Amino acid sequence: MSKRLTLVLGGARAGKSTYAQQLAASAERVLFVATAEAGDRDMEARIAAHQASRPAAWDTLEEPLDLVGSLAPVADRYDTVLLDCLTLWVSNLLLQGSEAEPVDIPEEVGRLLAAYEEGSASWVVVSNEVGLGVVPPTELGRRYADELGRANQIVAAAADDAYFMAAGLPLNLKALSRE
C-alpha cells in the first residue's frame, strides 16, 4: 500500500482523534506524535485520556515545537505517523514567536509537509476547524484563527484524503470536491 497523507479536521469534541486512531489502527508500526503541553489540570486530564485511548503497542513522541527536527530521524521506522494535533502545534509556534520576530507558520507547515514527502510513512494529521465560530475578540485570537486556517488549507491541499468530523461522523471533503 502506498503512503497517504490524511487530514482529519473538525470542531472540539467532534471525534477527530478517535477517527484518526481508527485510520492508523490498520498499520503495524504507528508513531503517535503529541503536540500538547499540560499547562493546567484540565489539559493534564485531556492528555491522560488521550494516552489511555491509544493502543499500548504504539510509540509516542511528545514534541510541542520542533516537529520536523524530531520526526525526520525516526518517521521511516513506522508505517504510519499520527500527528495529534496541528492545532496545538500552530498555537505553540505562534506563542513562541514575538511581535518583532514572528514565526512564519505557513513556512513551518511547508517544512512539515516536505518531511512527509521525503519519508516513506503514511501520515494522519488531526486539526481543529476554528473558522466556523465567532470571530475572536482579541488580536492574538484573530491571528491564531487566521494562521490555523491557513495551515489547515495548506495541509488539506496536499492531502490525499481530508475528512471533516461532525458528531463523530466523517465527511470526506476530497470526495466531495471531486464531484
Short mmCIF file of C-alpha atoms in Angstrom, two decimals:
data_model
loop_
_atom_site.label_atom_id
_atom_site.label_comp_id
_atom_site.label_asym_id
_atom_site.label_seq_id
_atom_site.Cartn_x
_atom_site.Cartn_y
_atom_site.Cartn_z
CA MET A 1 0.00 0.00 0.00
CA SER A 2 1.39 3.41 -0.96
CA LYS A 3 1.82 6.13 1.57
CA ARG A 4 -1.00 8.62 2.10
CA LEU A 5 -1.43 11.97 3.79
CA THR A 6 -4.78 12.26 5.56
CA LEU A 7 -6.19 15.33 7.32
CA VAL A 8 -8.87 14.85 9.97
CA LEU A 9 -10.49 18.20 10.71
CA GLY A 10 -13.37 19.30 12.92
CA GLY A 11 -14.52 21.17 15.98
CA ALA A 12 -13.85 20.39 19.61
CA ARG A 13 -15.18 17.00 20.71
CA ALA A 14 -16.21 16.13 17.16
CA GLY A 15 -14.46 12.74 17.19
CA LYS A 16 -11.31 13.71 15.32
CA SER A 17 -8.80 11.83 17.45
CA THR A 18 -10.93 8.72 17.67
CA TYR A 19 -11.37 8.62 13.89
CA ALA A 20 -7.67 9.31 13.29
CA GLN A 21 -6.80 6.42 15.59
CA GLN A 22 -9.18 4.17 13.65
CA LEU A 23 -7.43 5.13 10.42
CA ALA A 24 -3.99 4.44 11.90
CA ALA A 25 -5.03 1.18 13.60
CA SER A 26 -4.57 -0.89 10.44
CA ALA A 27 -0.84 -0.11 10.39
CA GLU A 28 1.60 -2.46 12.07
CA ARG A 29 4.00 0.21 13.35
CA VAL A 30 2.46 3.52 14.48
CA LEU A 31 4.14 6.61 15.90
CA PHE A 32 1.77 8.89 17.78
CA VAL A 33 3.08 12.47 17.80
CA ALA A 34 1.63 14.58 20.61
CA THR A 35 1.99 18.36 20.48
CA ALA A 36 0.07 19.23 23.67
CA GLU A 37 1.65 20.51 26.84
CA ALA A 38 -0.09 20.20 30.19
CA GLY A 39 -0.40 23.82 31.27
CA ASP A 40 -3.29 23.25 33.66
CA ARG A 41 -5.30 20.44 35.28
CA ASP A 42 -7.88 20.32 32.50
CA MET A 43 -5.16 19.83 29.89
CA GLU A 44 -3.49 17.21 32.10
CA ALA A 45 -6.78 15.30 32.18
CA ARG A 46 -7.25 15.61 28.41
CA ILE A 47 -3.72 14.36 27.77
CA ALA A 48 -4.25 11.42 30.16
CA ALA A 49 -7.49 10.49 28.38
CA HIS A 50 -5.74 10.58 25.00
CA GLN A 51 -2.88 8.46 26.34
CA ALA A 52 -5.32 5.89 27.74
CA SER A 53 -7.16 5.64 24.42
CA ARG A 54 -4.07 4.73 22.39
CA PRO A 55 -3.01 1.14 21.78
CA ALA A 56 -0.09 0.17 24.03
CA ALA A 57 1.89 -1.06 21.01
CA TRP A 58 2.11 2.43 19.52
CA ASP A 59 5.18 4.53 20.19
CA THR A 60 4.72 8.13 21.33
CA LEU A 61 6.79 11.19 20.52
CA GLU A 62 5.94 14.28 22.55
CA GLU A 63 7.07 17.38 20.70
CA PRO A 64 5.34 20.75 21.03
CA LEU A 65 7.54 22.77 18.65
CA ASP A 66 10.22 21.11 16.51
CA LEU A 67 8.17 18.54 14.63
CA VAL A 68 10.45 18.42 11.62
CA GLY A 69 13.64 18.04 13.66
CA SER A 70 12.09 15.37 15.87
CA LEU A 71 10.31 13.40 13.15
CA ALA A 72 12.96 13.39 10.41
CA PRO A 73 15.28 10.89 12.11
CA VAL A 74 12.56 8.46 13.24
CA ALA A 75 9.49 8.63 10.96
CA ASP A 76 10.72 6.00 8.50
CA ARG A 77 10.74 3.39 11.28
CA TYR A 78 6.93 3.46 11.15
CA ASP A 79 4.19 2.60 8.69
CA THR A 80 2.02 5.47 9.96
CA VAL A 81 2.65 8.70 11.82
CA LEU A 82 -0.40 10.09 13.62
CA LEU A 83 0.09 13.79 14.42
CA ASP A 84 -2.36 14.99 17.08
CA CYS A 85 -2.57 17.85 16.65
CA LEU A 86 -1.73 20.60 14.20
CA THR A 87 -3.96 22.92 16.24
CA LEU A 88 -1.76 22.96 19.31
CA TRP A 89 1.45 22.95 17.27
CA VAL A 90 0.38 26.14 15.48
CA SER A 91 -0.58 27.67 18.83
CA ASN A 92 2.78 26.71 20.32
CA LEU A 93 4.65 28.20 17.34
CA LEU A 94 2.60 31.37 17.44
CA LEU A 95 3.29 31.87 21.13
CA GLN A 96 6.99 31.08 20.66
CA GLY A 97 7.44 33.99 18.26
CA SER A 98 7.42 37.64 19.12
CA GLU A 99 5.93 40.71 17.50
CA ALA A 100 9.40 41.67 16.28
CA GLU A 101 10.20 38.14 15.08
CA PRO A 102 7.00 36.17 14.44
CA VAL A 103 7.24 32.52 13.41
CA ASP A 104 6.30 32.07 9.75
CA ILE A 105 3.56 29.46 10.22
CA PRO A 106 2.99 28.69 6.50
CA GLU A 107 6.74 28.18 6.10
CA GLU A 108 6.79 25.78 9.07
CA VAL A 109 3.82 23.87 7.64
CA GLY A 110 5.68 23.67 4.33
CA ARG A 111 8.71 22.23 6.14
CA LEU A 112 6.44 19.68 7.83
CA LEU A 113 4.93 18.63 4.51
CA ALA A 114 8.41 18.36 2.97
CA ALA A 115 9.35 15.97 5.80
CA TYR A 116 6.28 13.89 4.95
CA GLU A 117 7.21 13.87 1.24
CA GLU A 118 10.79 12.81 1.97
CA GLY A 119 9.72 9.86 4.13
CA SER A 120 8.02 6.57 3.43
CA ALA A 121 5.36 6.56 6.18
CA SER A 122 1.72 7.49 5.77
CA TRP A 123 0.63 10.40 7.95
CA VAL A 124 -2.68 11.15 9.62
CA VAL A 125 -2.86 14.77 10.78
CA VAL A 126 -5.53 15.97 13.21
CA SER A 127 -6.55 19.63 13.37
CA ASN A 128 -9.37 21.80 14.63
CA GLU A 129 -11.54 23.88 12.35
CA VAL A 130 -11.76 27.18 14.21
CA GLY A 131 -13.24 29.24 11.39
CA LEU A 132 -16.87 28.26 11.96
CA GLY A 133 -17.37 30.13 15.21
CA VAL A 134 -17.38 33.69 16.42
CA VAL A 135 -14.53 35.95 15.34
CA PRO A 136 -12.16 36.07 18.33
CA PRO A 137 -12.31 39.36 20.25
CA THR A 138 -8.54 39.73 20.68
CA GLU A 139 -5.80 40.44 18.16
CA LEU A 140 -3.92 37.28 19.19
CA GLY A 141 -7.10 35.21 18.90
CA ARG A 142 -7.81 36.53 15.41
CA ARG A 143 -4.21 35.95 14.33
CA TYR A 144 -4.38 32.40 15.67
CA ALA A 145 -7.62 31.67 13.78
CA ASP A 146 -6.08 33.11 10.61
CA GLU A 147 -2.82 31.17 10.97
CA LEU A 148 -4.54 27.88 11.77
CA GLY A 149 -6.98 28.40 8.92
CA ARG A 150 -4.08 28.91 6.50
CA ALA A 151 -2.22 25.90 7.93
CA ASN A 152 -5.32 23.71 7.51
CA GLN A 153 -5.72 24.88 3.91
CA ILE A 154 -2.07 24.08 3.11
CA VAL A 155 -2.32 20.58 4.59
CA ALA A 156 -5.73 19.93 3.01
CA ALA A 157 -4.42 20.91 -0.44
CA ALA A 158 -1.52 18.45 -0.09
CA ALA A 159 -3.59 15.67 1.49
CA ASP A 160 -4.78 12.59 -0.37
CA ASP A 161 -7.80 12.47 1.94
CA ALA A 162 -9.41 15.15 4.09
CA TYR A 163 -12.24 14.37 6.48
CA PHE A 164 -14.44 16.84 8.31
CA MET A 165 -15.77 15.41 11.56
CA ALA A 166 -19.18 16.36 12.96
CA ALA A 167 -20.89 14.46 15.79
CA GLY A 168 -18.40 11.61 15.39
CA LEU A 169 -19.16 11.15 11.70
CA PRO A 170 -16.56 11.68 8.95
CA LEU A 171 -17.39 13.62 5.81
CA ASN A 172 -14.85 13.03 3.03
CA LEU A 173 -14.10 16.53 1.73
CA LYS A 174 -11.81 15.37 -1.07
CA ALA A 175 -14.51 13.07 -2.46
CA LEU A 176 -16.99 15.94 -2.38
CA SER A 177 -14.57 18.29 -4.11
CA ARG A 178 -14.18 15.81 -6.99
CA GLU A 179 -17.93 15.64 -7.64
#
